[in-house]
Coordinates of C-alpha atoms in Angstrom, one line a residue:
M1 CA 120.1 -187.4 36.5
E2 CA 122.0 -186.2 33.8
P3 CA 125.3 -186.7 33.1
P4 CA 127.2 -184.2 33.0
V5 CA 127.7 -181.8 29.9
R6 CA 131.2 -180.1 28.5
L7 CA 130.4 -176.7 26.4
A8 CA 131.4 -176.9 22.7
S9 CA 132.3 -173.8 23.0
T10 CA 135.5 -174.5 25.4
G11 CA 137.1 -176.0 22.5
T12 CA 139.4 -179.1 23.5
I13 CA 140.9 -177.7 27.0
I14 CA 138.3 -178.7 29.5
H15 CA 140.1 -177.8 32.7
G16 CA 142.1 -174.6 33.5
V17 CA 143.7 -172.9 35.9
S18 CA 141.4 -170.6 38.1
V19 CA 142.4 -166.5 38.0
G20 CA 143.8 -166.4 41.4
E21 CA 146.6 -169.3 40.1
V22 CA 146.8 -166.7 36.9
L23 CA 147.8 -163.6 38.9
G24 CA 150.7 -166.4 40.8
V25 CA 152.7 -166.2 37.2
S26 CA 156.1 -164.9 37.6
T27 CA 155.3 -162.0 34.7
L28 CA 152.6 -160.6 36.4
A29 CA 153.9 -160.3 39.5
E30 CA 153.3 -156.5 39.6
A31 CA 149.8 -157.3 38.0
R32 CA 147.5 -155.7 40.9
L33 CA 143.3 -156.7 41.2
I34 CA 141.2 -153.6 40.9
A35 CA 138.0 -155.2 41.1
G36 CA 135.7 -158.6 41.4
E37 CA 138.3 -160.3 44.2
S38 CA 135.1 -162.5 45.1
G39 CA 135.6 -164.3 41.4
L40 CA 139.3 -165.1 41.9
G41 CA 138.0 -168.7 41.7
R42 CA 136.8 -168.2 37.7
I43 CA 138.2 -170.5 35.5
V44 CA 140.7 -169.2 32.8
Q45 CA 140.8 -171.9 30.0
R46 CA 142.0 -169.7 27.3
L47 CA 143.5 -165.7 26.5
N48 CA 142.9 -163.0 24.1
V49 CA 143.6 -159.6 23.3
M50 CA 141.3 -157.2 23.1
E51 CA 142.4 -154.6 20.3
V52 CA 139.4 -154.4 18.1
P53 CA 136.1 -152.5 18.9
D54 CA 133.8 -155.6 18.2
I55 CA 135.6 -158.0 20.4
L56 CA 132.0 -159.5 21.7
A57 CA 131.6 -161.2 18.7
W58 CA 134.7 -163.2 19.0
V59 CA 134.9 -163.7 23.1
K60 CA 134.2 -167.2 24.5
P61 CA 133.6 -168.9 27.9
H62 CA 136.6 -169.3 30.3
E63 CA 138.8 -166.4 28.5
L64 CA 141.1 -164.0 29.8
L65 CA 140.9 -161.0 28.1
L66 CA 143.8 -158.8 27.6
T67 CA 143.9 -154.9 26.3
T68 CA 145.9 -151.5 26.2
G69 CA 142.1 -150.0 26.0
Y70 CA 143.3 -149.1 22.5
P71 CA 139.5 -149.7 21.0
L72 CA 138.0 -148.1 23.6
R73 CA 140.1 -144.8 23.4
N74 CA 137.4 -142.5 21.7
T75 CA 134.3 -144.2 24.1
P76 CA 135.2 -144.3 27.5
Q77 CA 131.4 -144.3 28.0
S78 CA 130.9 -147.8 27.1
L79 CA 133.4 -149.3 29.8
G80 CA 130.6 -149.4 32.2
R81 CA 128.8 -151.6 30.1
L82 CA 131.8 -153.4 29.1
V83 CA 132.0 -155.7 32.1
A84 CA 128.0 -156.5 32.4
D85 CA 128.5 -157.8 28.6
L86 CA 132.1 -159.7 29.1
D87 CA 130.4 -161.3 32.4
E88 CA 127.1 -162.0 30.7
R89 CA 129.7 -164.0 27.9
G90 CA 131.2 -166.0 30.6
L91 CA 134.9 -164.8 30.4
A92 CA 137.2 -165.1 32.8
A93 CA 138.6 -161.8 33.7
L94 CA 139.7 -158.3 32.1
A95 CA 143.2 -157.2 32.4
I96 CA 144.0 -154.2 31.3
K97 CA 147.2 -151.4 30.9
L98 CA 146.3 -147.9 32.2
G99 CA 148.0 -144.7 30.9
R100 CA 148.3 -145.0 27.1
Y101 CA 145.0 -145.1 26.2
V102 CA 142.4 -145.0 28.7
D103 CA 143.8 -143.4 31.9
E104 CA 141.7 -144.7 34.5
L105 CA 138.8 -147.0 34.7
P106 CA 135.6 -145.1 35.4
G107 CA 134.4 -146.2 39.4
D108 CA 131.2 -147.1 38.0
M109 CA 132.7 -150.0 36.0
V110 CA 134.8 -151.2 39.4
E111 CA 131.2 -150.9 41.1
Q112 CA 129.9 -153.5 38.7
A113 CA 132.7 -155.8 38.5
D114 CA 132.5 -155.9 42.2
R115 CA 128.8 -156.5 42.7
L116 CA 129.2 -159.4 39.5
G117 CA 132.6 -160.8 41.4
F118 CA 134.3 -160.1 37.8
P119 CA 137.8 -159.6 38.4
L120 CA 139.7 -156.6 36.8
I121 CA 143.0 -156.8 36.6
L122 CA 145.4 -153.5 36.0
L123 CA 148.4 -154.9 34.0
P124 CA 152.6 -153.4 34.8
N125 CA 153.3 -151.7 31.6
D126 CA 156.6 -153.5 30.7
V127 CA 155.3 -156.8 31.0
G128 CA 154.7 -157.8 27.4
F129 CA 150.9 -159.6 26.4
D130 CA 153.1 -162.6 24.5
D131 CA 155.1 -163.4 28.0
I132 CA 151.5 -163.5 29.3
L133 CA 150.1 -165.5 26.8
N134 CA 153.1 -168.0 27.1
Q135 CA 153.5 -168.1 30.7
V136 CA 149.5 -168.6 30.8
L137 CA 149.0 -171.0 28.1
T138 CA 151.8 -173.6 29.3
D139 CA 150.6 -173.5 33.0
I140 CA 146.5 -174.4 31.8
L141 CA 149.0 -176.9 29.6
N142 CA 150.4 -178.9 31.7
R143 CA 147.7 -178.2 34.3
Q144 CA 145.5 -180.3 31.2
A145 CA 148.3 -182.9 30.8
A146 CA 148.4 -183.6 34.8
V147 CA 144.5 -184.0 34.7
L148 CA 144.6 -186.0 31.6
A149 CA 147.5 -188.2 32.9
R150 CA 145.9 -188.9 36.0
A151 CA 142.1 -189.6 34.2
E152 CA 144.5 -192.2 32.4
E153 CA 146.1 -194.0 35.4
A154 CA 142.7 -193.6 37.2
H155 CA 141.3 -195.8 34.0
R156 CA 143.6 -198.1 34.3
A157 CA 142.9 -199.1 37.7
L158 CA 139.6 -199.6 37.2
V159 CA 140.2 -201.4 34.1
Q160 CA 142.5 -203.7 36.3
V161 CA 139.4 -203.9 38.4
V162 CA 136.8 -205.7 36.2
L163 CA 139.6 -207.8 34.2
A164 CA 140.2 -209.5 38.1
G165 CA 136.7 -209.9 38.4
G166 CA 135.7 -207.3 40.6
G167 CA 132.5 -206.2 41.6
L168 CA 130.4 -202.8 42.1
G169 CA 131.8 -202.8 45.9
E170 CA 135.7 -203.0 44.2
V171 CA 134.7 -200.2 41.8
A172 CA 133.3 -197.7 44.4
A173 CA 136.4 -198.7 47.0
E174 CA 138.6 -198.0 43.4
V175 CA 136.9 -194.5 43.2
A176 CA 137.2 -193.3 47.0
Q177 CA 140.4 -193.9 46.9
L178 CA 141.4 -192.5 43.7
L179 CA 139.5 -189.4 44.9
D180 CA 139.4 -189.0 48.1
V181 CA 135.6 -189.1 48.5
S182 CA 132.6 -191.3 49.7
V183 CA 130.9 -193.3 46.9
A184 CA 128.1 -195.2 46.5
V185 CA 126.8 -196.8 43.7
V186 CA 122.8 -196.9 43.4
D187 CA 120.5 -198.2 40.9
G188 CA 117.4 -197.3 39.1
A189 CA 114.7 -197.6 42.0
G190 CA 117.5 -196.1 43.9
A191 CA 118.4 -198.8 46.1
V192 CA 122.3 -198.8 47.0
L193 CA 124.1 -201.5 46.0
A194 CA 127.8 -201.1 47.1
T195 CA 129.4 -198.2 49.0
A196 CA 133.2 -197.0 50.3
G197 CA 134.3 -194.7 52.6
P198 CA 134.6 -193.5 56.2
A199 CA 131.7 -194.7 57.8
E200 CA 129.9 -191.3 58.9
H201 CA 130.5 -189.8 55.7
V202 CA 128.5 -193.1 53.6
A203 CA 126.0 -192.3 56.1
A204 CA 125.5 -189.0 54.9
L205 CA 125.1 -190.3 51.3
R206 CA 122.9 -192.6 52.1
E207 CA 120.6 -189.8 54.0
S208 CA 121.1 -187.4 50.8
I209 CA 120.3 -190.3 48.3
S210 CA 117.5 -191.7 50.5
R211 CA 116.1 -187.6 50.5
E212 CA 115.8 -187.0 47.2
G213 CA 119.1 -188.2 45.8
P214 CA 122.1 -186.1 45.8
P215 CA 121.7 -182.7 43.3
T216 CA 122.4 -183.3 39.6
T217 CA 126.3 -182.6 38.5
A218 CA 126.2 -179.2 37.5
A219 CA 127.3 -179.0 33.7
R220 CA 130.8 -177.4 32.9
A221 CA 129.4 -174.2 31.9
P222 CA 131.1 -170.4 32.6
A223 CA 131.9 -170.1 36.6
R224 CA 129.3 -167.1 37.9
A225 CA 129.5 -165.0 40.8
G226 CA 129.6 -167.4 43.8
T227 CA 130.2 -170.2 42.2
G228 CA 133.8 -169.5 42.2
G229 CA 134.5 -172.3 40.3
R230 CA 135.3 -174.2 43.7
G231 CA 133.0 -177.5 42.9
R232 CA 130.8 -179.2 44.9
E233 CA 130.3 -181.4 47.9
F234 CA 128.1 -184.2 45.7
A235 CA 128.6 -185.1 41.9
S236 CA 126.4 -188.0 40.5
V237 CA 126.9 -189.8 37.1
P238 CA 124.8 -191.8 35.4
V239 CA 125.5 -195.6 34.5
L240 CA 124.3 -196.3 31.2
A241 CA 124.6 -199.8 29.3
G242 CA 123.4 -200.9 26.1
G243 CA 121.0 -197.7 26.0
H244 CA 119.4 -198.6 29.2
H245 CA 119.8 -196.7 32.0
H246 CA 120.8 -199.0 34.8
G247 CA 121.4 -196.2 38.1
R248 CA 124.2 -193.8 38.9
I249 CA 127.4 -193.2 40.8
V250 CA 127.5 -190.7 43.7
A251 CA 130.2 -189.2 45.1
Y252 CA 130.3 -186.9 48.9
S253 CA 133.5 -185.0 50.1
A254 CA 132.8 -183.7 53.2
S255 CA 135.9 -181.8 52.9
T256 CA 137.9 -180.9 49.9
A257 CA 135.3 -180.0 47.2
I258 CA 134.9 -182.3 43.8
R259 CA 136.1 -180.5 40.8
D260 CA 135.5 -181.0 37.2
S261 CA 138.2 -183.6 36.6
D262 CA 137.1 -185.8 39.6
V263 CA 133.4 -185.6 37.8
G264 CA 135.9 -187.0 34.5
I265 CA 136.8 -190.0 36.5
L266 CA 133.5 -190.7 37.7
E267 CA 132.6 -190.3 34.3
R268 CA 135.0 -193.6 33.7
A269 CA 134.1 -195.1 36.7
A270 CA 130.4 -195.1 35.3
T271 CA 131.3 -196.7 31.9
V272 CA 133.0 -199.7 34.3
A273 CA 130.3 -200.3 36.4
A274 CA 127.9 -200.3 33.3
L275 CA 130.4 -203.5 32.1
V276 CA 129.9 -205.1 35.7
V277 CA 126.3 -204.6 35.4
T278 CA 126.1 -206.1 32.1
R279 CA 128.4 -208.9 33.4
Q280 CA 126.4 -209.5 35.6
E281 CA 123.0 -209.8 33.9
A282 CA 124.5 -212.4 31.9
V283 CA 125.4 -214.2 34.8
N284 CA 121.8 -213.6 36.1
A285 CA 120.2 -214.9 32.7
V286 CA 121.9 -218.1 32.8
E287 CA 121.5 -218.4 36.2
S288 CA 117.8 -217.3 35.9
K289 CA 117.2 -220.2 33.0
Y290 CA 118.9 -223.0 35.1
R291 CA 116.1 -222.2 37.6
A292 CA 113.5 -222.1 35.2
D293 CA 114.4 -225.4 33.4
F294 CA 114.7 -226.9 37.2
L295 CA 111.5 -226.0 38.6
R296 CA 109.7 -226.8 35.5
D297 CA 111.1 -230.5 35.8
V298 CA 109.8 -230.4 39.0
L299 CA 106.2 -229.2 38.6
T300 CA 105.7 -231.5 35.8
G301 CA 107.3 -234.6 37.6
R302 CA 110.9 -235.1 35.5
A303 CA 113.2 -233.7 38.3
G304 CA 113.5 -237.3 39.7
T305 CA 112.9 -238.3 43.1
A306 CA 112.1 -236.0 46.1
E307 CA 115.6 -236.1 47.7
R308 CA 117.0 -235.3 44.6
V309 CA 114.5 -232.2 44.1
N310 CA 115.2 -231.2 47.5
G311 CA 118.9 -231.2 47.1
R312 CA 119.1 -229.3 44.2
A313 CA 116.3 -226.7 45.4
R314 CA 119.0 -226.4 48.6
A315 CA 121.7 -225.3 46.2
F316 CA 119.1 -222.5 44.6
G317 CA 118.1 -221.0 48.1
W318 CA 114.9 -222.8 48.3
D319 CA 112.8 -225.1 50.7
L320 CA 110.9 -227.5 48.2
S321 CA 110.7 -229.9 51.6
R322 CA 108.3 -228.4 53.8
P323 CA 104.1 -228.1 53.0
V324 CA 104.0 -225.0 49.9
T325 CA 101.6 -224.1 47.7
V326 CA 102.1 -222.9 44.2
L327 CA 100.9 -219.8 42.6
V328 CA 100.6 -218.9 38.5
A329 CA 100.7 -215.9 37.3
E330 CA 99.6 -215.7 33.8
L331 CA 99.4 -212.1 31.4
D332 CA 96.0 -211.2 30.4
P333 CA 95.5 -210.7 26.7
D334 CA 96.2 -207.7 24.9
G335 CA 99.2 -206.5 26.3
D336 CA 102.6 -206.2 25.4
E337 CA 103.6 -209.4 26.3
R338 CA 107.7 -209.5 25.7
S339 CA 107.7 -206.3 27.7
A340 CA 105.3 -207.1 30.5
Q341 CA 106.7 -210.9 30.7
D342 CA 110.3 -209.4 32.3
R343 CA 108.5 -206.5 34.6
L344 CA 106.0 -209.5 36.0
V345 CA 109.1 -211.6 36.6
A346 CA 110.4 -209.0 38.8
C347 CA 108.0 -207.9 40.8
W348 CA 107.2 -211.2 41.9
T349 CA 110.7 -212.3 42.4
A350 CA 110.8 -209.0 44.8
A351 CA 106.9 -210.0 46.3
V352 CA 108.5 -213.7 47.3
R353 CA 112.0 -212.7 48.3
R354 CA 110.1 -210.0 50.8
H355 CA 107.6 -213.1 52.0
D356 CA 109.5 -215.5 51.8
P357 CA 113.1 -215.9 51.6
R358 CA 113.3 -219.6 50.6
G359 CA 110.0 -219.6 48.4
A360 CA 111.3 -221.0 44.5
V361 CA 110.2 -218.1 42.3
A362 CA 111.0 -218.4 37.8
G363 CA 109.2 -217.1 35.1
F364 CA 108.8 -219.6 31.9
S365 CA 107.7 -218.3 28.9
H366 CA 103.9 -217.3 29.5
E367 CA 103.5 -217.5 33.2
V368 CA 105.6 -217.0 36.1
V369 CA 105.9 -219.5 39.2
A370 CA 105.9 -219.4 42.9
V371 CA 106.1 -221.8 45.5
I372 CA 105.6 -220.5 49.2
D373 CA 105.1 -221.7 52.3
A374 CA 101.8 -222.7 53.0
G375 CA 101.6 -221.1 55.9
L376 CA 101.5 -217.5 54.6
D377 CA 98.8 -215.7 52.8
A378 CA 98.9 -216.2 49.2
A379 CA 96.5 -213.6 48.4
R380 CA 98.8 -211.3 49.9
V381 CA 101.9 -212.3 48.3
A382 CA 99.6 -211.8 44.9
K383 CA 98.3 -208.9 45.9
D384 CA 101.8 -207.5 46.6
A385 CA 103.0 -207.9 43.3
A386 CA 100.0 -206.7 41.6
A387 CA 100.9 -203.8 43.2
A388 CA 104.3 -203.2 42.0
F389 CA 103.3 -204.5 38.3
A390 CA 100.5 -202.0 38.6
D391 CA 102.9 -199.4 38.5
L392 CA 103.9 -200.4 35.2
P393 CA 100.8 -199.8 32.9
P394 CA 99.0 -200.7 30.8
A395 CA 99.4 -205.2 30.7
T396 CA 97.8 -207.2 33.8
F397 CA 98.2 -210.8 34.9
S398 CA 95.6 -213.1 36.8
T399 CA 96.5 -215.2 39.7
G400 CA 96.0 -219.0 40.5
T401 CA 96.1 -220.6 43.7
S402 CA 96.6 -224.4 44.6
R403 CA 95.7 -226.2 47.4
P404 CA 98.7 -226.9 50.0
S405 CA 100.8 -229.5 48.9
P406 CA 102.8 -231.9 51.5
G407 CA 106.3 -231.8 49.5
A408 CA 107.9 -231.9 46.1
D409 CA 106.7 -235.1 44.9
A410 CA 102.9 -233.2 45.3
L411 CA 104.1 -230.7 43.3
P412 CA 102.6 -231.7 40.1
E413 CA 99.3 -231.6 40.8
A414 CA 99.4 -228.6 42.9
Y415 CA 101.0 -226.7 39.7
A416 CA 98.2 -228.2 37.5
Q417 CA 95.9 -226.7 40.2
A418 CA 97.3 -223.2 40.5
L419 CA 97.6 -223.2 36.4
K420 CA 93.4 -224.2 36.5
A421 CA 92.9 -221.9 39.0
A422 CA 94.4 -218.7 36.7
R423 CA 92.7 -219.7 33.5
V424 CA 88.7 -220.5 35.2
G425 CA 89.4 -217.1 37.6
R426 CA 89.7 -215.2 34.4
Q427 CA 86.9 -216.3 32.7
L428 CA 85.0 -216.0 35.4
H429 CA 86.0 -212.2 36.8
G430 CA 87.6 -210.8 33.9
P431 CA 91.4 -210.0 33.7
G432 CA 93.5 -209.1 37.1
A433 CA 91.5 -211.9 38.7
V434 CA 92.9 -213.9 41.9
A435 CA 91.2 -217.4 42.3
H436 CA 91.8 -220.4 44.8
F437 CA 91.8 -223.9 43.1
D438 CA 88.6 -224.7 46.3
Q439 CA 87.1 -221.3 45.0
L440 CA 86.2 -222.7 41.5
G441 CA 83.4 -225.2 42.9
V442 CA 81.3 -226.5 39.4
Y443 CA 83.7 -224.4 37.7
R444 CA 86.2 -226.8 37.7
L445 CA 84.0 -229.5 36.6
L446 CA 83.3 -227.4 33.4
S447 CA 86.6 -226.4 32.9
L448 CA 87.4 -229.9 32.3
V449 CA 85.2 -230.4 29.1
N450 CA 87.7 -229.5 25.9
D451 CA 84.9 -229.3 23.4
T452 CA 83.7 -225.8 23.4
D453 CA 81.2 -227.0 20.6
E454 CA 79.3 -229.0 22.8
L455 CA 78.9 -226.8 25.6
H456 CA 77.5 -224.1 23.7
A457 CA 75.3 -226.4 22.3
F458 CA 74.0 -227.4 25.8
V459 CA 73.5 -224.0 26.1
R460 CA 71.8 -223.1 23.5
E461 CA 69.1 -226.2 23.7
T462 CA 69.1 -225.2 27.7
L463 CA 68.1 -221.8 27.7
G464 CA 67.0 -221.1 24.3
P465 CA 66.4 -217.5 23.0
L466 CA 67.8 -216.3 26.7
A467 CA 71.5 -218.1 25.6
T468 CA 72.3 -214.4 23.7
D469 CA 72.3 -211.0 24.6
D470 CA 70.6 -210.5 21.1
D471 CA 67.3 -209.2 22.4
A472 CA 67.3 -206.9 25.7
E473 CA 64.4 -208.0 27.0
N474 CA 65.7 -211.9 26.9
A475 CA 69.1 -210.9 28.6
D476 CA 66.8 -209.0 31.3
L477 CA 65.2 -211.9 31.9
R478 CA 68.0 -214.4 32.0
R479 CA 69.2 -212.0 34.8
T480 CA 66.0 -212.8 36.4
L481 CA 66.1 -216.3 36.0
H482 CA 69.7 -216.2 37.4
V483 CA 68.4 -214.4 40.7
L484 CA 65.6 -216.9 41.3
L485 CA 67.8 -219.9 40.7
E486 CA 70.1 -218.1 43.1
T487 CA 67.8 -217.7 46.0
N488 CA 66.2 -221.2 45.7
L489 CA 63.0 -219.5 44.0
N490 CA 62.3 -217.3 46.6
V491 CA 60.0 -214.8 45.1
A492 CA 60.4 -212.2 47.9
E493 CA 63.8 -212.2 48.2
T494 CA 64.4 -211.8 44.2
A495 CA 61.5 -209.3 44.0
R496 CA 63.8 -207.1 46.5
R497 CA 66.6 -207.8 44.8
L498 CA 65.9 -207.2 41.5
H499 CA 63.5 -204.2 42.8
F500 CA 60.7 -205.6 41.3
H501 CA 56.7 -205.4 42.5
Y502 CA 56.0 -208.7 43.7
N503 CA 53.0 -208.8 40.7
T504 CA 55.8 -208.3 38.1
L505 CA 58.1 -210.9 39.3
R506 CA 55.4 -213.4 39.4
Y507 CA 53.9 -212.2 35.7
R508 CA 57.8 -212.8 34.8
I509 CA 57.9 -216.4 36.2
G510 CA 55.2 -217.4 34.4
K511 CA 56.9 -215.5 31.0
L512 CA 60.3 -217.8 31.4
E513 CA 58.3 -221.5 32.3
R514 CA 56.6 -220.8 28.6
M515 CA 59.7 -220.5 27.3
L516 CA 62.0 -222.5 29.2
G517 CA 59.5 -225.1 31.0
N518 CA 58.2 -225.7 34.1
F519 CA 61.5 -225.3 36.2
T520 CA 59.3 -224.2 39.4
D521 CA 58.3 -227.7 39.5
D522 CA 61.2 -229.7 38.0
P523 CA 64.2 -230.3 39.9
H524 CA 66.6 -231.6 37.0
L525 CA 65.3 -228.8 34.9
R526 CA 66.7 -226.4 37.2
L527 CA 70.0 -228.2 37.5
N528 CA 70.3 -227.8 33.5
L529 CA 69.7 -224.5 33.7
T530 CA 71.8 -223.5 36.6
L531 CA 74.5 -225.0 34.8
A532 CA 73.9 -223.3 31.3
L533 CA 74.1 -219.8 33.1
H534 CA 77.6 -221.3 34.5
V535 CA 78.8 -222.0 31.2
L536 CA 77.8 -218.6 29.9
R537 CA 79.4 -216.8 33.0
M538 CA 82.5 -218.5 32.5
R539 CA 84.2 -216.5 30.2
G540 CA 86.2 -217.6 26.9
I541 CA 84.0 -221.1 26.8

């Protein structure tokens, strides 16, 4: 939701008095409302005198225009259009003295004023414009001073909340008391962080937020017919800090409407809430670093005895004494790693909290590690985190899952298993892979070979011309070899899978044996060929 704005054309005064209140000053005791009664709630912020023909070029919104009708004395036909022109420019009302230059107002002018809700006021002839100007401007300035004093008092109270170490709940409670409204502080995702006010009103506020969020606070624009300057039931202002949108503060009033001056106090409350959010983020960042450092020590075997590890883990709300599973999520290459890493941590933290509140989760420099109850479906947790992360493209991540670990002492081994599963899974299946350590099979052994040059040499020596995709026919023959080995040399099944005629496949087998050797009769050669194909399948090796 956008913050409320103030039109520059209204000058420095941002509050005023209603037309109805203007009619209550002593100098206008004898004034009479001719038309536009529905517009008595329009706000007057300034006064102007119309004694020149081209007044429309000089008027501003929220003005009360005073005139003797002198500029209109020779063109009474223009009176009908005057009301529409003034209303279009956002004026509050027109007050006129009759009898000297204009005897009466045309009926169509009065009808149009009633239709538009534009007040027409008949001024007494014995009242000077200077008296009206003095009294109304004094009233406006007094009102403005009272509003500013109230805003300053609210600001001091809200700042005191922060200085006393209060959080968003205390800010909401202070605003609710100051404005006599119900208040909710909502984060950027629409979750309610804190509320204050009567329970039934807070319930209505929550319902409105969950439905679509309360309507955006109206801009401080010229009052129009039907609004009457009466304010609104809901008001919302954004909470901004460091150029980031952290949510909003929403207020709801079931009885008295929320005025522009109340919105101003809400804006000050949003500034204070931004300070609270920034302070909490700094605290969370420090706590997150402590958690990550501790979990890293646990996973690398440097955290001490199991008893010490379990004790410290309980202080973080983790349970590492039970059988657990370790998951490692690594960002796939080609993403904006710095921003994506923060999102990855947030998505995994939320997923672990939903599935296992006692689970441990922390973000390292290039990965996120989660330690969850071994009885949970680890693939489901990873899928949950991936679903949230998918809403924020274009980055992806691969996940590896360890075998169940009986306790803290075995966590370093489980971490190594999950890390290997994540990296080999990506090599086998590409970005976004989810792999379990027990499903790696022979790839787990191949991943232990650090000398990739030796692996490449083995592939070239074993597969010969089939080791590359330089020739399309060779790539097709390699596919045939792969299916043959996968079906244990079952020619009929291979022909069915590849949609070949039986004789065509027999011809291809003969060609493969001329290139690679008599693999149909040599089990050791078949093993080598199978391993070479597995190495090729492992991407990045």
